[in-house]
Short mmCIF file of C-alpha atoms in Angstrom, two decimals:
data_model
loop_
_atom_site.label_atom_id
_atom_site.label_comp_id
_atom_site.label_asym_id
_atom_site.label_seq_id
_atom_site.Cartn_x
_atom_site.Cartn_y
_atom_site.Cartn_z
CA UNK A 83 41.20 12.91 145.85
CA UNK A 84 38.43 13.89 143.45
CA UNK A 85 40.34 16.99 142.34
CA UNK A 86 43.45 14.86 141.75
CA UNK A 87 41.46 12.57 139.49
CA UNK A 88 40.00 15.49 137.56
CA UNK A 89 43.48 17.00 137.25
CA UNK A 90 44.73 13.69 135.79
CA UNK A 91 41.82 13.59 133.34
CA UNK A 92 42.69 17.10 132.17
CA UNK A 93 46.33 16.15 131.62
CA UNK A 94 45.25 12.97 129.78
CA UNK A 95 42.93 14.97 127.52
CA UNK A 96 45.75 17.37 126.74
CA UNK A 97 48.22 14.53 126.05
CA UNK A 98 45.81 12.88 123.60
CA UNK A 99 45.24 16.19 121.80
CA UNK A 100 48.97 16.91 121.51
CA UNK A 101 49.67 13.38 120.25
CA UNK A 102 46.90 13.78 117.68
CA UNK A 103 48.36 17.14 116.60
CA UNK A 104 51.81 15.57 116.13
CA UNK A 105 50.33 12.64 114.21
CA UNK A 106 48.36 14.96 111.92
CA UNK A 107 51.45 17.14 111.37
CA UNK A 108 53.29 14.08 110.06
CA UNK A 109 50.27 13.09 107.96
CA UNK A 110 50.62 16.51 106.36
CA UNK A 111 54.10 15.44 105.18
CA UNK A 112 53.21 11.82 104.40
CA UNK A 113 50.21 12.32 102.13
CA UNK A 114 51.77 14.73 99.59
CA UNK A 115 55.06 12.78 99.66
CA UNK A 116 53.27 9.58 98.66
CA UNK A 117 51.16 11.52 96.17
CA UNK A 118 54.33 12.75 94.45
CA UNK A 119 55.85 9.27 94.36
CA UNK A 120 58.44 9.72 97.12
CA UNK A 121 59.13 6.51 99.00
CA UNK A 122 58.38 6.84 102.71
CA UNK A 123 59.88 4.00 104.72
CA UNK A 124 58.68 5.15 108.17
CA UNK A 125 55.91 7.19 109.77
CA UNK A 126 56.59 7.59 113.48
CA UNK A 127 54.97 9.56 116.31
CA UNK A 128 57.61 10.19 118.96
CA UNK A 129 61.34 9.57 119.19
CA UNK A 130 63.60 6.96 120.78
CA UNK A 131 62.80 3.25 121.16
CA UNK A 132 59.82 1.92 119.22
CA UNK A 133 56.85 1.00 121.45
CA UNK A 134 54.61 -0.31 118.69
CA UNK A 135 54.81 -0.52 114.90
CA UNK A 136 53.13 -2.21 111.99
CA UNK A 137 54.06 -2.28 108.31
CA UNK A 138 51.50 -1.37 105.69
CA UNK A 139 52.87 -1.76 102.21
CA UNK A 140 56.28 -0.09 101.99
CA UNK A 141 55.79 2.10 105.10
CA UNK A 142 56.28 1.17 108.76
CA UNK A 143 53.81 3.03 111.00
CA UNK A 144 54.60 3.24 114.71
CA UNK A 145 54.75 4.96 118.08
CA UNK A 146 57.99 5.67 119.89
CA UNK A 147 58.68 6.13 123.59
CA UNK A 148 59.38 9.88 123.78
CA UNK A 149 56.24 11.78 122.69
CA UNK A 150 57.95 15.09 121.88
CA UNK A 151 57.59 15.05 118.10
CA UNK A 152 57.57 12.72 115.16
CA UNK A 153 58.94 12.17 111.69
CA UNK A 154 58.39 10.71 108.25
CA UNK A 155 61.49 9.05 106.79
CA UNK A 156 61.59 9.93 103.09
CA UNK A 157 64.26 8.45 100.87
CA UNK A 158 66.69 10.85 99.21
CA UNK A 159 66.54 13.80 101.60
CA UNK A 160 70.28 14.29 100.90
CA UNK A 161 71.51 14.20 97.29
CA UNK A 162 74.70 12.27 96.48
CA UNK A 163 77.97 14.14 96.81
CA UNK A 164 78.38 16.23 93.66
CA UNK A 165 80.59 14.59 91.08
CA UNK A 166 80.99 11.22 92.80
CA UNK A 167 79.03 8.57 94.69
CA UNK A 168 78.51 9.03 98.38
CA UNK A 169 81.36 7.81 100.53
CA UNK A 170 83.14 8.68 103.74
CA UNK A 171 86.37 10.58 103.32
CA UNK A 172 88.82 12.23 105.67
CA UNK A 173 88.26 15.93 105.07
CA UNK A 174 88.06 16.65 108.79
CA UNK A 175 85.66 15.74 111.56
CA UNK A 176 82.78 17.84 110.23
CA UNK A 177 83.38 16.59 106.70
CA UNK A 178 83.27 13.02 107.96
CA UNK A 179 79.96 13.66 109.71
CA UNK A 180 78.48 15.12 106.54
CA UNK A 181 79.72 12.31 104.32
CA UNK A 182 78.64 9.68 106.83
CA UNK A 183 75.11 11.09 106.93
CA UNK A 184 75.01 11.22 103.14
CA UNK A 185 76.32 7.66 102.94
CA UNK A 186 73.75 6.41 105.48
CA UNK A 187 70.95 8.04 103.48
CA UNK A 188 72.18 6.40 100.26
CA UNK A 189 72.43 2.98 101.93
CA UNK A 190 68.64 2.82 102.34
CA UNK A 191 68.09 3.34 98.62
CA UNK A 192 67.67 0.20 96.52
CA UNK A 193 67.76 -0.12 92.73
CA UNK A 194 63.95 -0.09 92.66
CA UNK A 195 63.93 3.33 94.35
CA UNK A 196 66.11 5.10 91.80
CA UNK A 197 63.36 7.50 90.70
CA UNK A 198 61.49 7.82 94.03
CA UNK A 199 63.82 10.18 95.90
CA UNK A 200 62.92 13.44 97.60
CA UNK A 201 65.67 15.55 96.03
CA UNK A 202 64.59 14.45 92.52
CA UNK A 203 61.19 16.12 92.83
CA UNK A 204 60.59 19.65 91.56
CA UNK A 205 61.02 22.61 93.87
CA UNK A 206 57.24 23.26 94.15
CA UNK A 207 56.57 19.63 95.07
CA UNK A 208 59.27 19.60 97.74
CA UNK A 209 57.92 22.84 99.18
CA UNK A 210 54.41 21.35 99.31
CA UNK A 211 55.71 18.24 101.09
CA UNK A 212 57.65 20.19 103.71
CA UNK A 213 54.91 22.77 104.29
CA UNK A 214 52.30 20.03 104.60
CA UNK A 215 53.09 19.44 108.29
CA UNK A 216 52.96 23.08 109.45
CA UNK A 217 49.88 23.68 107.28
CA UNK A 218 48.12 20.84 109.09
CA UNK A 219 48.86 22.55 112.43
CA UNK A 220 47.54 25.83 111.02
CA UNK A 221 44.31 24.12 109.92
CA UNK A 222 43.88 22.50 113.34
CA UNK A 223 44.36 25.87 115.05
CA UNK A 224 41.99 27.61 112.64
CA UNK A 225 39.24 25.01 113.10
CA UNK A 226 39.54 24.94 116.90
CA UNK A 227 39.65 28.73 117.29
CA UNK A 228 36.72 29.16 114.88
CA UNK A 229 34.58 26.67 116.79
CA UNK A 230 35.60 28.24 120.09
CA UNK A 231 34.94 31.85 119.10
CA UNK A 232 31.68 31.25 117.25
CA UNK A 233 30.10 29.01 119.91
CA UNK A 234 31.68 29.70 123.31
CA UNK A 235 32.89 33.23 122.63
CA UNK A 236 35.90 35.44 123.21
CA UNK A 237 36.56 37.45 126.37
CA UNK A 238 36.77 41.20 125.82
CA UNK A 239 37.39 44.10 128.21
CA UNK A 240 34.83 46.87 127.83
CA UNK A 241 34.90 50.51 129.04
CA UNK A 242 32.14 49.69 131.55
CA UNK A 243 33.43 50.19 135.09
CA UNK A 244 33.47 46.95 137.04
CA UNK A 245 35.12 48.16 140.26
CA UNK A 246 36.35 51.49 141.59
CA UNK A 247 39.46 51.34 143.78
CA UNK A 248 38.81 53.16 147.05
CA UNK A 249 42.38 54.30 147.56
CA UNK A 250 45.79 54.42 145.93
CA UNK A 251 47.92 51.46 146.99
CA UNK A 252 51.22 50.25 145.51
CA UNK A 253 51.03 47.34 143.10
CA UNK A 254 52.73 44.04 143.90
CA UNK A 255 56.06 43.48 142.17
CA UNK A 256 55.34 39.81 141.40
CA UNK A 257 52.51 37.32 141.10
CA UNK A 258 53.69 35.60 144.28
CA UNK A 259 53.50 38.87 146.23
CA UNK A 260 50.01 39.48 144.84
CA UNK A 261 48.84 36.15 146.20
CA UNK A 262 50.68 36.46 149.53
CA UNK A 263 49.71 40.00 150.49
CA UNK A 264 46.99 41.70 148.42
CA UNK A 265 47.27 45.51 148.76
CA UNK A 266 44.99 47.05 151.39
CA UNK A 267 43.80 50.58 152.08
CA UNK A 268 45.04 52.23 155.27
CA UNK A 269 44.05 55.34 157.18
CA UNK A 270 46.72 57.34 155.36
CA UNK A 271 45.91 56.07 151.85
CA UNK A 272 44.78 58.75 149.41
CA UNK A 273 41.49 58.27 147.54
CA UNK A 274 41.82 57.39 143.88
CA UNK A 275 41.01 59.97 141.20
CA UNK A 276 37.98 57.86 140.25
CA UNK A 277 36.51 58.17 143.75
CA UNK A 278 37.24 61.90 143.83
CA UNK A 279 35.53 62.36 140.46
CA UNK A 280 32.42 60.41 141.47
CA UNK A 281 32.76 57.49 139.06
CA UNK A 282 30.60 54.52 140.04
CA UNK A 283 30.58 50.79 139.21
CA UNK A 284 28.37 50.18 136.18
CA UNK A 285 29.23 53.51 134.54
CA UNK A 286 30.09 53.24 130.85
CA UNK A 287 32.83 55.70 129.98
CA UNK A 288 31.78 57.03 126.56
CA UNK A 289 34.17 59.96 126.23
CA UNK A 290 37.53 60.86 127.76
CA UNK A 291 39.58 64.01 127.07
CA UNK A 292 37.42 64.70 124.01
CA UNK A 293 37.97 61.22 122.54
CA UNK A 294 35.06 58.88 121.90
CA UNK A 295 35.65 55.63 123.79
CA UNK A 296 34.60 52.33 122.20
CA UNK A 297 37.32 50.02 123.56
CA UNK A 298 38.93 49.66 126.98
CA UNK A 299 42.40 49.68 125.42
CA UNK A 300 41.79 53.18 124.01
CA UNK A 301 40.75 54.50 127.44
CA UNK A 302 43.65 52.76 129.16
CA UNK A 303 46.15 54.33 126.76
CA UNK A 304 44.76 57.82 127.31
CA UNK A 305 44.82 57.44 131.09
CA UNK A 306 48.40 56.21 131.19
CA UNK A 307 49.59 58.95 128.83
CA UNK A 308 48.21 61.88 130.87
CA UNK A 309 49.58 61.79 134.44
CA UNK A 310 48.88 64.88 136.54
CA UNK A 311 46.33 66.40 134.15
CA UNK A 312 42.72 67.39 134.85
CA UNK A 313 40.57 66.13 132.01
CA UNK A 314 36.86 65.90 131.16
CA UNK A 315 35.09 62.60 130.81
CA UNK A 316 31.52 61.56 130.13
CA UNK A 317 29.89 58.48 131.62
CA UNK A 318 26.61 56.85 130.72
CA UNK A 319 24.65 56.14 133.90
CA UNK A 320 21.06 54.88 134.08
CA UNK A 321 20.52 55.87 130.44
CA UNK A 322 21.76 59.43 130.86
CA UNK A 323 25.14 60.96 130.02
CA UNK A 324 26.88 62.53 133.02
CA UNK A 325 29.84 64.91 132.47
CA UNK A 326 32.63 64.69 135.06
CA UNK A 327 36.12 66.08 135.66
CA UNK A 328 38.99 63.88 136.79
CA UNK A 329 42.51 64.75 137.92
CA UNK A 330 44.82 61.86 137.12
CA UNK A 331 47.78 61.19 139.38
CA UNK A 332 51.21 59.86 138.46
CA UNK A 333 51.82 56.45 139.97
CA UNK A 334 54.12 53.47 139.42
CA UNK A 335 52.14 50.84 137.52
CA UNK A 336 52.94 47.81 135.38
CA UNK A 337 54.67 48.43 132.08
CA UNK A 338 52.60 46.80 129.34
CA UNK A 339 53.76 45.11 126.16
CA UNK A 340 52.09 45.32 122.75
CA UNK A 341 49.47 42.80 123.81
CA UNK A 342 48.54 44.71 126.97
CA UNK A 343 50.31 42.20 129.25
CA UNK A 344 52.65 43.20 132.10
CA UNK A 345 56.35 43.19 131.21
CA UNK A 346 58.51 40.95 133.41
CA UNK A 347 62.27 41.27 133.97
CA UNK A 348 64.87 38.46 134.15
CA UNK A 349 64.08 37.95 137.83
CA UNK A 350 60.43 37.24 137.09
CA UNK A 351 59.34 40.56 138.64
CA UNK A 352 57.00 43.05 137.03
CA UNK A 353 58.55 46.18 135.55
CA UNK A 354 56.99 49.35 137.00
CA UNK A 355 56.82 52.70 135.21
CA UNK A 356 55.33 56.09 136.20
CA UNK A 357 52.06 56.57 134.31
CA UNK A 358 48.68 58.19 134.72
CA UNK A 359 46.35 56.43 137.15
CA UNK A 360 42.55 56.64 137.51
CA UNK A 361 41.58 53.67 139.69
CA UNK A 362 38.92 51.76 137.75
CA UNK A 363 38.85 48.25 136.30
CA UNK A 364 36.99 47.18 133.14
CA UNK A 365 34.09 44.78 132.88
CA UNK A 366 35.03 41.61 131.01
CA UNK A 367 32.33 40.12 128.81
CA UNK A 368 32.27 37.03 126.61
CA UNK A 369 31.02 37.61 123.10
CA UNK A 370 30.63 35.16 120.25
CA UNK A 371 32.07 36.21 116.91
CA UNK A 372 30.35 36.06 113.56
CA UNK A 373 32.11 33.79 111.09
CA UNK A 374 33.13 36.86 109.06
CA UNK A 375 34.91 38.29 112.11
CA UNK A 376 37.07 35.20 112.69
CA UNK A 377 39.79 35.87 110.05
CA UNK A 378 40.72 39.25 111.54
CA UNK A 379 40.84 37.86 115.07
CA UNK A 380 42.84 34.86 113.88
CA UNK A 381 45.29 37.19 112.17
CA UNK A 382 45.73 39.06 115.46
CA UNK A 383 46.47 35.79 117.27
CA UNK A 384 49.00 34.81 114.60
CA UNK A 385 50.82 38.13 115.02
CA UNK A 386 50.83 37.82 118.82
CA UNK A 387 52.11 34.23 118.68
CA UNK A 388 54.83 35.18 116.20
CA UNK A 389 55.98 38.00 118.48
CA UNK A 390 56.08 35.58 121.43
CA UNK A 391 58.23 33.11 119.45
CA UNK A 392 60.65 35.87 118.43
CA UNK A 393 61.03 36.84 122.10
CA UNK A 394 61.74 33.29 123.33
CA UNK A 395 65.57 33.63 123.28
CA UNK A 396 65.46 36.78 125.42
CA UNK A 397 63.04 35.10 127.83
CA UNK A 398 65.29 32.08 128.41
CA UNK A 399 67.50 34.03 130.83
CA UNK A 400 64.52 34.36 133.13
CA UNK A 401 63.71 30.66 132.72
CA UNK A 402 67.26 29.74 133.77
CA UNK A 403 66.99 31.90 136.89
CA UNK A 404 63.56 30.49 137.73
CA UNK A 405 64.82 26.92 137.25
CA UNK A 406 67.65 27.61 139.71
CA UNK A 407 65.30 29.45 142.13
CA UNK A 408 67.05 32.80 141.58
CA UNK A 409 63.86 34.43 140.31
CA UNK A 410 60.17 33.87 139.66
CA UNK A 411 58.62 32.47 136.50
CA UNK A 412 57.35 34.99 134.00
CA UNK A 413 53.59 34.23 133.82
CA UNK A 414 53.66 35.29 130.16
CA UNK A 415 56.94 33.53 129.33
CA UNK A 416 57.60 30.34 127.35
CA UNK A 417 56.55 26.95 128.65
CA UNK A 418 57.11 23.37 127.51
CA UNK A 419 54.50 20.78 126.58
CA UNK A 420 54.81 19.57 130.17
CA UNK A 421 54.02 23.04 131.53
CA UNK A 422 51.04 23.38 129.20
CA UNK A 423 49.80 19.99 130.41
CA UNK A 424 50.02 21.14 134.02
CA UNK A 425 48.00 24.24 133.19
CA UNK A 426 45.30 22.16 131.49
CA UNK A 427 45.20 19.94 134.58
CA UNK A 428 44.76 23.01 136.79
CA UNK A 429 41.99 24.32 134.53
CA UNK A 430 40.19 20.97 134.77
CA UNK A 431 40.43 20.74 138.57
CA UNK A 432 39.83 24.37 139.62
CA UNK A 433 36.45 24.86 141.30
CA UNK A 434 36.06 28.63 141.41
CA UNK A 435 33.97 30.26 144.13
CA UNK A 436 30.27 30.07 145.05
CA UNK A 437 29.88 33.60 143.65
CA UNK A 438 31.85 32.81 140.49
CA UNK A 439 31.76 29.07 139.78
CA UNK A 440 33.71 27.60 136.87
CA UNK A 441 31.55 25.19 134.89
CA UNK A 442 32.51 22.43 132.51
CA UNK A 443 32.13 24.57 129.38
CA UNK A 444 34.59 27.13 130.79
CA UNK A 445 37.13 24.39 131.56
CA UNK A 446 36.70 22.68 128.20
CA UNK A 447 37.04 25.98 126.33
CA UNK A 448 40.21 26.81 128.26
CA UNK A 449 41.78 23.45 127.42
CA UNK A 450 40.79 23.71 123.74
CA UNK A 451 42.29 27.20 123.53
CA UNK A 452 45.63 25.91 124.83
CA UNK A 453 45.65 23.04 122.31
CA UNK A 454 44.77 25.46 119.50
CA UNK A 455 47.51 27.85 120.63
CA UNK A 456 50.09 25.05 120.65
CA UNK A 457 49.17 24.13 117.07
CA UNK A 458 49.49 27.76 116.00
CA UNK A 459 52.91 27.96 117.66
CA UNK A 460 53.99 24.71 115.94
CA UNK A 461 52.95 26.15 112.59
CA UNK A 462 54.97 29.34 113.04
CA UNK A 463 57.97 27.70 114.71
CA UNK A 464 58.35 25.18 111.90
CA UNK A 465 58.54 28.01 109.37
CA UNK A 466 61.85 29.21 110.82
CA UNK A 467 64.30 28.72 107.88
CA UNK A 468 66.80 26.59 109.78
CA UNK A 469 67.39 22.85 109.64
CA UNK A 470 66.20 20.51 111.09
CA UNK A 471 62.92 22.48 111.05
CA UNK A 472 60.61 22.19 108.05
CA UNK A 473 61.37 25.78 107.13
CA UNK A 474 65.03 24.84 106.64
CA UNK A 475 64.12 22.29 103.95
CA UNK A 476 61.78 24.82 102.34
CA UNK A 477 64.56 27.42 102.29
CA UNK A 478 66.94 24.89 100.69
CA UNK A 479 64.42 24.06 97.96
CA UNK A 480 63.69 27.73 97.25
CA UNK A 481 67.41 28.52 97.07
CA UNK A 482 67.86 25.67 94.59
CA UNK A 483 65.01 27.01 92.45
CA UNK A 484 66.45 30.54 92.52
CA UNK A 485 69.93 29.28 91.65
CA UNK A 486 68.63 27.30 88.70
CA UNK A 487 66.62 30.24 87.40
CA UNK A 488 69.60 32.59 87.61
CA UNK A 489 71.83 30.08 85.80
CA UNK A 490 69.20 29.62 83.12
CA UNK A 491 69.00 33.38 82.55
CA UNK A 492 72.79 33.56 82.35
CA UNK A 493 72.83 30.56 79.98
CA UNK A 494 74.92 28.52 82.39
CA UNK A 495 74.64 24.77 83.03
CA UNK A 496 72.11 23.51 85.56
CA UNK A 497 73.97 23.51 88.92
CA UNK A 498 71.96 20.51 90.14
CA UNK A 499 70.33 20.02 93.55
CA UNK A 500 71.48 22.00 96.56
CA UNK A 501 73.64 19.81 98.80
CA UNK A 502 71.86 20.52 102.09
CA UNK A 503 73.97 17.80 103.71
CA UNK A 504 76.72 20.41 103.89
CA UNK A 505 74.52 22.28 106.39
CA UNK A 506 74.50 19.35 108.80
CA UNK A 507 77.08 20.90 111.18
CA UNK A 508 74.77 23.92 111.58
CA UNK A 509 71.81 21.56 111.85
CA UNK A 510 73.47 19.73 114.75
CA UNK A 511 74.06 23.06 116.51
CA UNK A 512 70.45 24.17 116.03
CA UNK A 513 69.12 20.76 117.10
CA UNK A 514 71.32 20.82 120.21
CA UNK A 515 70.07 24.29 121.11
CA UNK A 516 66.45 23.26 120.62
CA UNK A 517 66.96 20.13 122.69
CA UNK A 518 68.69 22.06 125.45
CA UNK A 519 65.95 24.69 125.47
CA UNK A 520 63.27 21.99 125.62
CA UNK A 521 64.98 20.17 128.50
CA UNK A 522 65.42 23.44 130.41
CA UNK A 523 61.77 24.41 129.95
CA UNK A 524 60.57 20.95 131.01
CA UNK A 525 62.79 21.09 134.10
CA UNK A 526 61.56 24.59 134.98
CA UNK A 527 57.95 23.48 134.48
CA UNK A 528 58.52 20.66 136.95
CA UNK A 529 60.43 22.44 139.73
CA UNK A 530 59.05 25.99 139.37
CA UNK A 531 55.96 25.89 137.14
CA UNK A 532 53.68 28.67 135.99
CA UNK A 533 50.39 28.33 137.83
CA UNK A 534 47.02 29.84 137.05
CA UNK A 535 45.70 29.31 140.57
CA UNK A 536 48.41 31.24 142.40
#
């Protein structure tokens, strides 16, 4: 029962942090909008029915029942229909939807609001307002990662040998198989090249095939790229450098992506490829970063997160199969806010082993890293130039600015604001896809979740 309570506390901590991140995202929109004189009638955290609200001045602040986002309602997001006041006409079903949305937006505008509309502001001001939310998420991620890396530290694999595999055994094709039946040596198993070469735990590999080794990733790449070859290596042992010779074998091992993580197919099974194999594992150490080292590491995390977001559509096939129990979950695949909450709960409740206990600082750091990662993902995801995302509004404003500049150079009349309401049919499609993807991920995270404890 105690572990259940700790699990619940972890989930509650995560929920509060996500709610705060959403609220601050919307503050990032609200503050510059008010600063530029745009009337904001609502500031809401969540969607659906209103749970609580209170009016302060001209803005209603509140919390809604579904905590999966939020919004700031700014007047004048859609300009009037060019050449005539907004009205509903009968130019087809999509045209009616567009005109209805434009008409609804105009209905909220009173005579006193005539010069306080979003579309009336300059392009730079509109860009600042729409980027305010994602920028807030970026700042949250930057602050959390900086505190985490400079105080708790960052795990890094070093070319110091932690363990030497005694024999060559096949790798498990999935995480579930790893947990169910860990590979074991048998009487017929061949010794690994590391054993044959005399490599020992604690050895620091300082040179391999004539290449100076500073990072584990460099050594790993050289090993995998040279199956079947006999190569020299130098290890540092008890303060002395010991030259050795090793004959690598070709073996089926996990294919790795650009981040060094195993590649998983649509069935949730690891992809195996024939590569060079030595039979050693690295020692993982935790090192704090100097403040000057944080920007480079943060840039690496941004690139990795961006690559993960780009790969989400291709990963959804595997999520569908996992949700229908036709495959296993990709441990490195996308998850919903519900799945992330479950992982934080597991981190909070896991006890570790007597030999390797997990203390409070480890758990807290793990939870903070997930919250920081979610904020970084929100920042990048909202930059996608499609409505209803913030990036879609930014793209519309930039297109308007470019169009006006071109017309000015060509001595043509000002074409006026871009009528982004005409993009509403595409917006509905994108919103439906995002909603469907979110529902699918939440369902998969409930019935077939990714677990960190096996």
